[in-house]
Coordinates of C-alpha atoms and ligand atoms in Angstrom, one line a residue:
Chain A
M104 CA -4.6 -5.3 -30.7
I105 CA -2.6 -2.1 -30.0
E106 CA 1.1 -2.0 -30.5
F107 CA 3.7 0.7 -29.7
L108 CA 6.8 0.1 -31.7
D109 CA 9.8 2.2 -30.5
V110 CA 7.5 5.2 -30.2
H111 CA 9.1 8.7 -29.9
A112 CA 6.8 11.6 -29.7
S113 CA 6.9 15.4 -29.0
Y114 CA 4.5 18.3 -29.2
D115 CA 6.8 20.7 -31.0
G116 CA 8.9 18.3 -33.1
T117 CA 12.0 19.0 -31.0
T118 CA 11.4 18.5 -27.3
P119 CA 11.2 14.7 -26.8
I120 CA 8.3 13.7 -24.5
L121 CA 8.0 9.9 -25.2
K122 CA 11.5 8.4 -25.6
G123 CA 11.1 5.0 -27.1
I124 CA 8.0 3.1 -26.0
D125 CA 7.4 -0.6 -26.8
L126 CA 4.2 -2.1 -25.7
T127 CA 1.5 -4.6 -26.9
I128 CA -2.0 -4.5 -25.6
E129 CA -4.1 -7.5 -26.5
D130 CA -7.8 -7.4 -27.3
G131 CA -10.0 -7.5 -24.1
E132 CA -7.2 -6.6 -21.7
F133 CA -7.5 -4.1 -18.9
V134 CA -4.3 -2.2 -18.7
A135 CA -3.5 0.6 -16.2
F136 CA -0.9 3.3 -16.8
V137 CA 0.7 4.7 -13.7
G138 CA 3.4 7.3 -13.0
T139 CA 3.9 10.8 -11.6
N140 CA 2.5 14.0 -13.1
G141 CA 4.4 14.7 -16.3
A142 CA 5.6 11.1 -16.8
G143 CA 3.9 11.1 -20.3
K144 CA 0.8 9.0 -19.6
S145 CA -1.6 11.4 -21.3
T146 CA 0.8 11.8 -24.2
A147 CA 0.8 8.0 -24.7
M148 CA -3.0 8.0 -24.6
R149 CA -3.1 10.7 -27.3
L150 CA -1.0 8.5 -29.5
V151 CA -3.5 5.6 -29.2
N152 CA -6.4 7.7 -30.4
G153 CA -4.3 9.3 -33.1
L154 CA -4.6 12.9 -31.7
L155 CA -0.8 12.9 -31.8
K156 CA 1.4 11.0 -34.3
P157 CA 4.8 9.6 -33.4
D158 CA 7.9 11.4 -34.6
R159 CA 9.6 8.0 -34.9
G160 CA 8.3 4.5 -34.6
A161 CA 4.7 3.5 -35.0
V162 CA 1.4 3.0 -33.1
L163 CA -0.5 0.1 -34.7
I164 CA -4.2 -0.5 -34.2
D165 CA -5.1 -4.0 -35.4
G166 CA -1.9 -3.9 -37.4
V167 CA -2.5 -0.6 -39.1
P168 CA -0.4 2.5 -38.2
T169 CA -2.5 5.4 -36.8
T170 CA -0.9 7.6 -39.4
Q171 CA -2.8 5.5 -42.1
L172 CA -6.2 5.5 -40.3
K173 CA -8.8 8.2 -41.0
T174 CA -10.0 10.2 -38.0
S175 CA -13.5 8.7 -38.3
E176 CA -12.0 5.2 -38.5
L177 CA -9.9 5.8 -35.4
A178 CA -12.9 7.2 -33.6
R179 CA -14.9 4.1 -34.4
R180 CA -12.1 1.9 -33.0
V181 CA -11.1 3.9 -30.0
G182 CA -13.3 5.7 -27.5
F183 CA -11.5 8.4 -25.6
L184 CA -12.2 9.9 -22.3
F185 CA -10.1 13.1 -21.7
Q186 CA -8.5 13.9 -18.4
N187 CA -10.9 16.7 -18.0
P188 CA -14.5 15.8 -19.1
D189 CA -15.4 19.4 -19.8
R190 CA -13.1 19.4 -22.8
Q191 CA -15.4 16.9 -24.5
I192 CA -18.8 18.0 -23.6
C193 CA -20.2 20.3 -26.2
S194 CA -24.0 20.0 -26.5
S195 CA -26.7 21.8 -24.6
T196 CA -28.7 18.7 -23.4
V197 CA -27.6 15.4 -22.1
R198 CA -29.5 13.6 -24.9
D199 CA -27.8 15.7 -27.6
E200 CA -24.5 15.1 -26.1
L201 CA -25.1 11.3 -26.3
L202 CA -26.4 11.6 -29.9
F203 CA -23.4 13.7 -30.9
G204 CA -21.1 10.8 -31.4
F205 CA -23.5 9.1 -33.8
Q206 CA -23.9 12.3 -35.7
A207 CA -20.1 12.6 -36.0
V208 CA -19.9 9.2 -37.6
G209 CA -23.0 9.7 -39.8
R210 CA -25.2 7.1 -38.0
L211 CA -27.8 9.3 -36.5
D212 CA -30.7 6.9 -37.1
D213 CA -33.6 5.3 -35.1
E214 CA -31.2 2.7 -33.9
A215 CA -28.9 5.4 -32.5
R216 CA -31.8 7.1 -30.7
R217 CA -33.0 3.9 -29.2
R218 CA -29.4 3.2 -27.9
V219 CA -29.2 6.7 -26.4
D220 CA -32.5 6.3 -24.6
Q221 CA -31.3 3.0 -23.3
I222 CA -28.1 4.6 -22.0
I223 CA -30.0 7.5 -20.4
E224 CA -32.1 5.0 -18.5
E225 CA -29.1 2.8 -17.5
F226 CA -27.2 5.8 -16.2
R227 CA -30.3 7.4 -14.7
F228 CA -29.7 10.7 -16.5
D229 CA -32.2 13.4 -17.1
G230 CA -32.0 13.6 -20.9
D231 CA -33.1 17.3 -21.0
A232 CA -30.6 18.5 -18.4
D233 CA -27.9 21.0 -19.4
P234 CA -24.6 19.2 -19.1
F235 CA -22.8 22.3 -17.8
L236 CA -25.2 22.6 -14.8
L237 CA -24.4 19.0 -13.7
N238 CA -21.9 18.5 -10.9
R239 CA -18.4 17.2 -11.6
G240 CA -19.2 13.6 -11.0
T241 CA -22.2 13.5 -13.2
R242 CA -20.4 15.3 -16.0
Q243 CA -17.7 12.6 -15.8
L244 CA -20.4 10.0 -16.0
L245 CA -21.9 11.7 -19.0
A246 CA -18.5 11.9 -20.8
L247 CA -18.1 8.2 -20.1
A248 CA -21.6 7.5 -21.3
S249 CA -21.0 9.3 -24.5
I250 CA -18.3 6.8 -25.2
V251 CA -20.1 3.7 -23.9
V252 CA -23.1 4.6 -26.2
L253 CA -20.9 4.1 -29.3
A254 CA -19.7 0.7 -28.1
P255 CA -16.1 1.0 -29.4
P256 CA -13.9 -2.1 -29.1
V257 CA -11.3 -0.1 -27.2
V258 CA -11.7 2.6 -24.6
V259 CA -8.9 4.9 -23.5
L260 CA -9.7 6.6 -20.2
D261 CA -7.4 9.3 -18.9
E262 CA -7.8 9.6 -15.1
P263 CA -11.5 8.7 -15.1
T264 CA -11.8 8.9 -11.3
T265 CA -9.7 12.0 -10.5
G266 CA -11.7 14.6 -8.6
L267 CA -14.6 12.3 -7.8
D268 CA -15.8 11.4 -4.4
F269 CA -15.8 7.7 -3.3
C270 CA -19.4 6.9 -4.5
E271 CA -18.8 8.6 -7.8
C272 CA -15.6 6.7 -8.2
V273 CA -17.3 3.4 -7.4
K274 CA -20.0 4.2 -10.0
V275 CA -17.5 5.1 -12.7
M276 CA -15.4 2.0 -12.1
G277 CA -18.5 -0.2 -12.0
I278 CA -19.3 0.9 -15.5
I279 CA -15.7 0.5 -16.7
S280 CA -15.5 -3.0 -15.4
Q281 CA -18.8 -3.9 -16.9
L282 CA -17.4 -2.7 -20.3
H283 CA -14.4 -4.9 -19.7
R284 CA -16.4 -7.9 -18.8
A285 CA -18.3 -7.4 -22.1
G286 CA -15.1 -7.7 -24.0
T287 CA -14.0 -4.1 -24.4
T288 CA -10.3 -3.4 -24.2
V289 CA -9.7 -0.9 -21.4
I290 CA -6.7 1.3 -21.2
M291 CA -6.8 3.6 -18.2
V292 CA -4.5 6.1 -16.6
C293 CA -5.0 6.2 -12.9
H294 CA -3.2 7.6 -9.8
D295 CA -5.3 5.7 -7.3
M296 CA -3.3 2.5 -6.7
E297 CA -6.2 1.0 -4.8
V298 CA -8.3 1.3 -7.9
V299 CA -5.5 0.0 -10.1
A300 CA -5.1 -3.0 -7.8
D301 CA -8.9 -3.7 -7.7
F302 CA -9.5 -3.5 -11.5
A303 CA -6.4 -3.7 -13.7
E304 CA -5.0 -7.0 -15.1
R305 CA -1.8 -5.4 -16.2
V306 CA 0.1 -2.3 -15.1
V307 CA 2.5 -0.1 -17.1
V308 CA 4.7 2.2 -15.1
M309 CA 6.0 5.3 -16.8
T310 CA 8.7 7.7 -15.7
D311 CA 10.0 10.6 -17.8
G312 CA 8.7 9.4 -21.1
R313 CA 9.7 5.8 -20.7
V314 CA 8.1 2.6 -19.6
V315 CA 10.2 1.4 -16.6
D316 CA 8.1 -1.6 -15.7
Q317 CA 5.1 -3.6 -17.0
G318 CA 3.5 -6.9 -16.2
P319 CA 0.6 -8.5 -14.4
T320 CA -0.9 -6.1 -11.9
F321 CA 0.5 -7.5 -8.7
D322 CA 3.9 -8.5 -10.1
V323 CA 4.4 -4.8 -10.8
L324 CA 2.8 -3.5 -7.6
R325 CA 4.9 -5.8 -5.5
N326 CA 8.1 -4.6 -7.2
R327 CA 8.9 -2.0 -4.4
K328 CA 12.2 -0.9 -5.9
T329 CA 10.8 0.1 -9.2
L330 CA 7.8 1.8 -7.7
D331 CA 10.1 3.7 -5.4
E332 CA 12.2 4.9 -8.3
A333 CA 9.0 5.9 -10.1
D334 CA 7.9 7.8 -6.9
L335 CA 4.9 5.6 -6.5
V336 CA 3.5 3.8 -3.4
P337 CA 2.0 0.4 -3.6
P338 CA -1.7 -0.1 -2.5
Q339 CA -1.9 -0.5 1.2
M340 CA -2.4 -4.3 1.4
V341 CA 0.6 -4.9 -0.8
D342 CA 2.6 -2.5 1.4
V343 CA 1.6 -4.4 4.5
S344 CA 2.3 -7.7 2.8
L345 CA 5.8 -6.5 1.9
L346 CA 6.6 -5.0 5.2
L347 CA 5.2 -7.5 7.7
P348 CA 7.5 -10.4 7.0
V349 CA 10.5 -8.1 7.3
M350 CA 9.3 -6.7 10.7
E351 CA 8.2 -10.1 12.1
P352 CA 9.8 -13.3 10.9
R353 CA 6.8 -15.2 12.0
F354 CA 5.0 -13.9 8.9
A355 CA 7.7 -14.9 6.5
G356 CA 6.7 -17.8 4.3
T357 CA 3.0 -17.5 5.3
S358 CA 0.2 -16.4 3.1
V359 CA 0.6 -12.9 4.5
A360 CA 3.7 -12.5 2.4
T361 CA 1.7 -13.1 -0.7
A362 CA -1.6 -11.5 0.1
N363 CA -2.6 -8.7 -2.3
T364 CA -6.2 -7.8 -1.4
L365 CA -8.0 -6.8 1.8
A366 CA -9.9 -10.2 1.8
E367 CA -6.7 -12.1 1.2
M368 CA -4.8 -10.2 4.0
Q369 CA -7.6 -10.7 6.5
A370 CA -7.7 -14.4 5.8
A371 CA -3.9 -14.6 6.0
I372 CA -3.7 -12.9 9.3
E373 CA -6.5 -15.0 10.7
D374 CA -4.6 -18.1 9.6
V375 CA -1.4 -17.0 11.2
A376 CA -3.2 -16.0 14.4
A377 CA -5.0 -19.4 14.5
G378 CA -1.8 -21.2 13.5
G379 CA 0.1 -19.2 16.1
A380 CA -2.4 -20.2 18.7
A381 CA -2.3 -23.8 17.5
A382 CA 1.5 -23.7 17.5
M383 CA 1.6 -22.1 20.9
A384 CA -0.9 -24.7 22.2
A385 CA 1.3 -27.4 20.8
S386 CA 4.5 -26.1 22.4
E387 CA 2.8 -25.5 25.7
K388 CA 1.5 -29.0 25.5
D389 CA 5.0 -30.3 24.8
A390 CA 6.3 -28.4 27.9
L391 CA 3.5 -29.6 30.0
D392 CA 3.6 -33.1 28.8
D393 CA 3.9 -34.5 32.2
V394 CA 0.9 -32.6 33.5
P395 CA -1.9 -34.6 32.0
F396 CA -5.0 -33.0 30.5
Q397 CA -4.1 -29.4 31.4
G398 CA -3.1 -28.5 27.9
S399 CA -6.2 -29.7 26.2
E400 CA -8.8 -29.0 28.9
R401 CA -8.2 -25.3 29.1
K402 CA -8.4 -24.5 25.4
E403 CA -11.4 -23.2 23.5
R404 CA -14.2 -21.1 24.9
Chain B
M261 CA -9.4 29.6 16.9
I262 CA -12.4 29.0 14.7
E263 CA -15.8 28.9 16.3
I264 CA -18.8 27.8 14.2
E265 CA -22.1 28.0 16.1
D266 CA -25.4 26.7 14.9
L267 CA -24.5 27.7 11.4
T268 CA -27.2 27.3 8.7
F269 CA -26.8 28.7 5.2
Q270 CA -29.0 28.5 2.2
Y271 CA -28.0 30.0 -1.2
R272 CA -30.7 32.2 -2.6
E273 CA -31.0 29.9 -5.6
S274 CA -31.2 26.7 -3.7
D275 CA -34.4 25.3 -2.2
A276 CA -32.9 23.8 1.0
P277 CA -30.1 24.8 3.3
V278 CA -26.7 23.7 2.2
I279 CA -25.3 23.9 5.7
E280 CA -27.6 23.0 8.6
D281 CA -27.1 23.5 12.3
M282 CA -23.4 23.1 12.1
S283 CA -21.4 23.7 15.3
L284 CA -17.6 23.1 15.4
S285 CA -14.7 24.6 17.0
I286 CA -11.2 24.3 15.6
P287 CA -8.4 25.2 18.1
S288 CA -5.6 27.5 17.0
G289 CA -2.8 25.6 15.4
A290 CA -4.9 22.6 14.6
F291 CA -4.6 20.7 11.3
A292 CA -8.3 20.0 10.4
G293 CA -9.5 17.9 7.5
I294 CA -12.9 17.9 6.0
I295 CA -14.3 15.0 4.0
G296 CA -17.7 14.2 2.7
A297 CA -19.6 13.2 -0.5
A298 CA -19.8 15.6 -3.5
G299 CA -22.5 18.2 -2.8
S300 CA -22.4 17.7 1.0
G301 CA -21.5 21.4 1.5
K302 CA -17.7 21.3 2.0
S303 CA -16.8 24.1 -0.3
T304 CA -19.7 26.2 1.1
L305 CA -18.2 25.6 4.6
T306 CA -14.9 27.0 3.4
Y307 CA -16.7 30.0 2.0
A308 CA -18.2 30.5 5.5
L309 CA -14.7 30.5 7.0
N310 CA -13.2 33.0 4.6
G311 CA -16.3 35.2 4.6
I312 CA -17.3 34.8 0.9
V313 CA -20.4 33.5 2.6
P314 CA -22.3 35.7 3.5
H315 CA -20.4 38.7 2.0
C316 CA -20.5 37.6 -1.7
Y317 CA -23.2 35.0 -1.9
P318 CA -26.7 36.2 -1.2
G319 CA -28.7 33.8 0.9
D320 CA -30.1 33.1 4.3
F321 CA -27.4 32.9 7.0
Y322 CA -28.1 31.9 10.6
G323 CA -25.8 31.4 13.5
S324 CA -22.2 32.6 13.6
V325 CA -18.7 32.0 12.5
R326 CA -15.9 33.6 14.5
I327 CA -12.2 33.7 13.6
D328 CA -10.0 34.6 16.5
G329 CA -13.1 36.1 18.1
N330 CA -14.1 38.2 15.0
D331 CA -17.6 37.5 13.8
T332 CA -17.4 37.0 10.0
C333 CA -20.7 38.8 9.5
D334 CA -19.4 41.9 11.2
T335 CA -15.9 41.9 9.7
T336 CA -15.2 43.2 6.3
L337 CA -13.8 40.9 3.6
T338 CA -10.6 42.9 3.5
D339 CA -10.0 42.4 7.2
L340 CA -11.0 38.8 7.0
S341 CA -8.7 38.1 4.1
Q342 CA -5.8 39.2 6.3
M343 CA -6.7 36.5 8.9
V344 CA -7.9 33.7 6.6
G345 CA -5.9 32.8 3.6
S346 CA -7.6 30.6 1.1
V347 CA -6.7 28.5 -1.9
C348 CA -9.7 27.7 -3.9
Q349 CA -10.7 24.5 -5.8
D350 CA -9.8 25.9 -9.2
I351 CA -6.4 27.5 -8.7
D352 CA -6.0 28.5 -12.3
S353 CA -8.8 31.0 -11.7
Q354 CA -6.9 32.3 -8.6
F355 CA -3.7 33.4 -10.3
V356 CA -3.5 37.1 -11.3
S357 CA 0.1 37.2 -12.6
A358 CA 2.1 35.5 -15.3
V359 CA 5.3 35.0 -13.3
V360 CA 5.6 33.3 -9.9
E361 CA 7.4 36.2 -8.3
D362 CA 4.8 38.7 -9.4
E363 CA 2.1 36.4 -8.0
M364 CA 3.9 36.4 -4.7
L365 CA 4.3 40.2 -4.6
Y366 CA 0.7 41.0 -5.7
G367 CA -1.0 40.2 -2.4
L368 CA 1.8 41.6 -0.3
E369 CA 1.9 45.0 -2.1
N370 CA -1.9 45.2 -2.2
Y371 CA -2.2 44.7 1.5
G372 CA 0.4 47.3 2.3
V373 CA 3.0 45.0 3.8
P374 CA 6.0 47.2 4.7
H375 CA 8.5 47.2 1.9
D376 CA 11.4 46.1 4.0
Q377 CA 9.5 42.9 5.0
I378 CA 8.4 41.9 1.5
E379 CA 11.6 40.2 0.3
G380 CA 11.9 38.2 3.5
R381 CA 8.3 37.0 3.3
V382 CA 8.5 36.0 -0.4
Q383 CA 11.6 34.0 0.2
E384 CA 10.3 32.4 3.3
A385 CA 7.0 31.3 1.7
L386 CA 8.8 30.0 -1.4
E387 CA 11.2 28.0 0.7
A388 CA 8.4 26.7 2.9
M389 CA 6.8 25.1 -0.2
G390 CA 10.1 24.0 -1.6
I391 CA 9.9 26.1 -4.7
A392 CA 12.5 28.9 -4.3
D393 CA 14.0 27.8 -7.7
L394 CA 10.7 28.5 -9.5
R395 CA 10.7 32.2 -8.6
Q396 CA 11.2 33.6 -12.1
R397 CA 9.2 30.9 -13.9
L398 CA 6.0 31.5 -15.9
I399 CA 3.1 30.0 -14.0
A400 CA 1.7 28.6 -17.3
S401 CA 4.8 26.5 -17.7
L402 CA 4.5 24.8 -14.3
S403 CA 3.1 21.4 -13.6
G404 CA -0.1 21.0 -11.6
G405 CA 1.9 20.2 -8.4
Q406 CA 4.1 23.2 -8.8
K407 CA 1.2 25.5 -9.5
Q408 CA -0.5 24.3 -6.3
K409 CA 2.6 25.1 -4.3
V410 CA 2.8 28.5 -5.9
A411 CA -0.9 29.2 -5.0
I412 CA -0.2 28.1 -1.4
A413 CA 3.1 30.0 -1.1
S414 CA 1.4 33.2 -2.3
I415 CA -1.1 32.8 0.5
L416 CA 1.5 31.9 3.1
A417 CA 3.4 35.1 2.4
M418 CA 0.4 37.0 3.8
R419 CA 1.0 35.1 7.1
P420 CA -2.7 34.4 7.7
S421 CA -3.5 32.8 11.1
V422 CA -6.0 30.5 9.3
L423 CA -5.3 28.7 6.0
V424 CA -8.2 27.2 4.1
L425 CA -7.6 24.9 1.2
D426 CA -10.3 23.3 -1.0
E427 CA -9.2 20.0 -2.5
P428 CA -5.6 21.1 -3.1
T429 CA -4.4 17.7 -4.3
A430 CA -7.3 16.8 -6.6
E431 CA -5.1 16.9 -9.7
L432 CA -1.9 15.7 -8.2
D433 CA -0.2 12.4 -8.2
P434 CA 0.1 10.6 -4.8
A435 CA 3.8 11.6 -4.2
S436 CA 3.1 15.4 -4.9
S437 CA -0.1 15.2 -2.9
R438 CA 1.7 13.8 0.1
N439 CA 4.5 16.3 -0.4
V440 CA 2.1 19.3 -0.3
F441 CA 0.5 17.9 2.9
A442 CA 3.9 17.4 4.5
L443 CA 5.1 20.9 3.6
L444 CA 1.9 22.4 4.9
S445 CA 1.9 20.6 8.2
H446 CA 5.5 21.5 8.7
Y447 CA 4.9 25.2 8.0
A448 CA 1.7 25.2 10.1
E449 CA 3.5 23.7 13.1
A450 CA 6.4 26.1 12.9
H451 CA 4.1 29.2 12.7
G452 CA 1.1 28.1 14.8
T453 CA -1.1 28.4 11.7
T454 CA -4.5 26.8 11.8
V455 CA -5.1 24.7 8.7
V456 CA -8.5 23.6 7.4
V457 CA -8.3 21.4 4.3
V458 CA -11.0 19.8 2.3
E459 CA -9.7 16.6 0.8
Q460 CA -11.0 13.3 -0.7
K461 CA -7.8 11.3 -0.1
I462 CA -8.7 9.8 3.2
A463 CA -5.2 8.2 3.7
L464 CA -3.6 11.7 3.6
L465 CA -6.2 13.1 6.0
S466 CA -5.7 10.3 8.5
E467 CA -1.9 10.7 8.3
F468 CA -1.7 14.4 8.7
T469 CA -4.8 15.8 10.5
D470 CA -5.4 16.0 14.2
L471 CA -9.1 16.8 13.7
L472 CA -11.2 15.0 11.1
V473 CA -14.6 16.3 10.2
V474 CA -17.0 14.2 8.2
V475 CA -19.8 16.2 6.6
E476 CA -23.0 14.6 5.4
A477 CA -25.7 16.6 3.6
G478 CA -24.7 19.9 5.3
R479 CA -24.4 18.5 8.8
I480 CA -21.4 17.2 10.7
R481 CA -21.7 13.5 11.1
F482 CA -18.4 12.8 12.8
A483 CA -15.7 15.1 14.2
G484 CA -12.7 14.1 16.2
A485 CA -9.2 12.7 16.0
P486 CA -8.8 10.4 13.0
E487 CA -8.5 7.4 15.2
E488 CA -11.9 8.1 16.7
V489 CA -13.6 8.9 13.5
L490 CA -12.2 6.0 11.5
A491 CA -13.4 3.6 14.1
H492 CA -16.7 3.9 12.4
S493 CA -15.5 2.5 9.1
E494 CA -18.8 0.7 8.2
E495 CA -21.0 3.8 8.9
L496 CA -18.5 6.0 7.0
L497 CA -18.8 3.7 4.0
E498 CA -22.6 4.1 4.1
I499 CA -22.3 7.9 3.7
G500 CA -19.7 7.6 0.9
V501 CA -16.5 7.9 2.8
N502 CA -14.0 5.1 2.4
C503 CA -11.4 4.4 5.1
P504 CA -7.8 3.6 4.3
R505 CA -7.6 -0.2 3.6
C506 CA -5.4 -0.9 6.6
T507 CA -7.9 0.8 8.9
T508 CA -10.7 -1.4 7.5
L509 CA -8.5 -4.5 7.9
M510 CA -7.7 -3.7 11.5
N511 CA -11.3 -2.8 12.3
R512 CA -12.5 -6.1 10.8
L513 CA -9.9 -8.0 12.8
A514 CA -11.0 -6.1 15.9
A515 CA -14.6 -7.1 15.1
G516 CA -13.5 -10.7 14.9
G517 CA -11.9 -10.5 18.3
L518 CA -8.3 -10.8 17.0
Y519 CA -7.3 -7.2 17.8
A520 CA -8.2 -4.9 20.6
G521 CA -5.8 -2.0 20.3
P522 CA -6.3 1.5 19.0
V523 CA -7.6 2.2 15.5
C524 CA -4.8 2.1 12.9
T525 CA -4.8 5.0 10.5
D526 CA -1.8 4.2 8.4
V527 CA 0.4 1.3 7.2
P528 CA 3.2 1.5 9.8
S529 CA 0.7 1.6 12.7
A530 CA -1.2 -1.4 11.2
C531 CA 2.0 -3.3 10.7
R532 CA 3.1 -2.7 14.3
A533 CA -0.4 -3.8 15.5
L534 CA -0.3 -6.9 13.3
C535 CA 3.1 -7.9 14.8
E536 CA 1.4 -7.9 18.2
V537 CA -1.5 -10.0 16.9
A538 CA 1.0 -12.6 15.8
A539 CA 3.0 -12.5 19.0
Ligands
ADP82 N1 -0.1 20.1 -25.2 C1 1.2 20.1 -24.8 N2 2.2 20.8 -25.3 C2 3.5 20.8 -24.9 N3 3.9 20.0 -23.9 C3 3.0 19.2 -23.3 C4 1.6 19.2 -23.7 N4 1.0 18.3 -23.0 C5 1.9 17.8 -22.1 N5 3.1 18.3 -22.3 C6 4.4 18.0 -21.7 O1 4.6 16.6 -21.9 C7 5.1 16.0 -20.7 C8 4.3 14.8 -20.4 O2 3.0 15.3 -20.1 P1 1.7 14.3 -19.9 O3 1.7 13.3 -21.0 O4 0.5 15.2 -19.8 O5 2.0 13.6 -18.5 P2 1.1 12.8 -17.5 O6 -0.2 12.6 -18.2 O7 1.8 11.6 -17.2 O8 1.0 13.7 -16.3 C9 5.1 17.0 -19.6 O9 6.4 17.5 -19.5 C10 4.2 18.1 -20.1 O10 4.6 19.4 -19.7
ADP83 N1 -23.1 29.5 -5.6 C1 -24.1 28.6 -5.4 N2 -25.4 28.9 -5.6 C2 -26.3 28.0 -5.4 N3 -26.1 26.7 -4.9 C3 -24.8 26.4 -4.7 C4 -23.8 27.3 -5.0 N4 -22.6 26.6 -4.7 C5 -23.0 25.4 -4.3 N5 -24.3 25.2 -4.3 C6 -25.0 24.0 -3.9 O1 -24.8 23.7 -2.6 C7 -24.6 22.3 -2.4 C8 -23.3 22.1 -1.7 O2 -22.2 22.4 -2.6 P1 -20.7 22.5 -2.2 O3 -20.6 23.3 -1.0 O4 -20.0 22.9 -3.4 O5 -20.4 21.0 -1.9 P2 -19.1 20.1 -1.9 O6 -17.9 21.1 -1.9 O7 -19.2 19.3 -0.7 O8 -19.1 19.3 -3.2 C9 -24.7 21.7 -3.7 O9 -26.0 21.2 -3.8 C10 -24.5 22.8 -4.7 O10 -25.3 22.6 -5.9
MG84 MG1 -2.1 13.2 -17.7
MG85 MG1 -16.3 21.3 -3.3

């Protein structure tokens, strides 16, 4: 479990960046942090992995303040993916990069080598390739793999899909959701609301160093007023679901007004269209009651 | 007007052409968007527009690229840079000055813009990007979005007839990304500037562009108005380009016979269309 208790933080000891954050993240949760550039998301992430210590308040990992945990202990508990993967790649081959983490915690044994070979195969890497010659998407995957290989109970991912194309994004999110299914706690900063909607269980909205909303993903994403204030736009299907009932009363009270995903929205619209046709047929039938058969004979193809 | 004719280009180090048999014409004043998977050749295409290809990268170049009638192979980079302004993928490497104002002046002074025009151009470009208040700021102290606007403003001040931007919003949040596109399109419309922008955010491209070009492995797979191109949502997905969700929704409803109107490229148009479906 990770707890933020009234956390205040700064980089220089004077300019407040985080201004009183209270949060609890349970084991195995998938939490997304959203907010505009500069809202303090990366700063909050640095507090989880202990790179930055609070000026006031405390960040607890399994009940222990980060200030009391040794760096190696923190590294064992929390895997961290930086906003820019190039900041964490430091070896000259993909294999060495993946072994690096084991070396850092003094576990460079046969078991570690087996695990690295397994990951190389899983990710379809070339173990001898030079990380710096890989393209951006593959470097991001490597940075992610170097965390996955150590199997930490918690991963903190700062904008894991930024700068990637759609296929790379799908690949990276596939790996992250696999980790989550296997029980890893995932804390992710992400600007892409479609990705947030597809994967996160809970969303934390930050503005100017504060948490302005948090809760189950769609409770937060459907809260238009708070999103507006945070200068965020909901994912498109939520947007449609919020707008349609206002534009056309026929949608109010139908499943359109609660649909969150593409599949839900498609089904909801099909329902309304079918119901509409049925309702129309019914009313036509009412009006034409004295003309026998016409109403029912003409229907259906 | 940009005319690309049978363009093929292969870097000296690469073993296959990165751009193959590409032909495309972009009318003056158009706002063109380029999308495609990583490695499909989008950045190389932008180099072919601003002349870095072939002038700076050795390789095999076939066909031609003409900017307002000037063949890029026969025009010097100096002359080309007055016609084509570019903002590259890594803007931090593009800045030459520490302070915003100096960055703005650098290009203007180097290209011999008459002194009595300089102040007007600086002010106009800063205002166009909504950053007049940042004029005296240190570039290093700016946010990603502000830096991007400075990079664009310093190019706008040169008043190029073509503006090429390579993934200008990659590091930006959705609100600043949209803001950059809105400012750009407003400026371009007012000045008749042709804009070519490489971008992964399909929803932005579909909202702002009037020509959408989908590149696949160095070739143009689709080119046309966003409504035309996005009609192919399933094929686009196969080549790694995702449509906006509301486009996919409407395309699926269309496939199921529930909708027969034009392709919807944004939330408002999808909502209007859905009201008709319900009526
Ligand atoms: N290393 C740093 N030193 C000083 N200030 C910083 C540093 N990193 C970020 N900041 C400042 O902290 C604030 C929050 O930044 P950050 O946490 O990176 O936001 P986000 O990740 O939400 O975009 C911003 O005003 C930023 O300028
Ligand atoms: N300077 C270069 N020298 C050799 N090959 C390059 C160079 N720049 C890009 N390439 C190669 O050209 C292909 C297309 O790259 P690029 O134009 O950057 O694509 P995109 O911008 O669509 O990701 C890639 O395979 C890349 O490795
Ligand atoms: Mg950040
Ligand atoms: Mg590129």
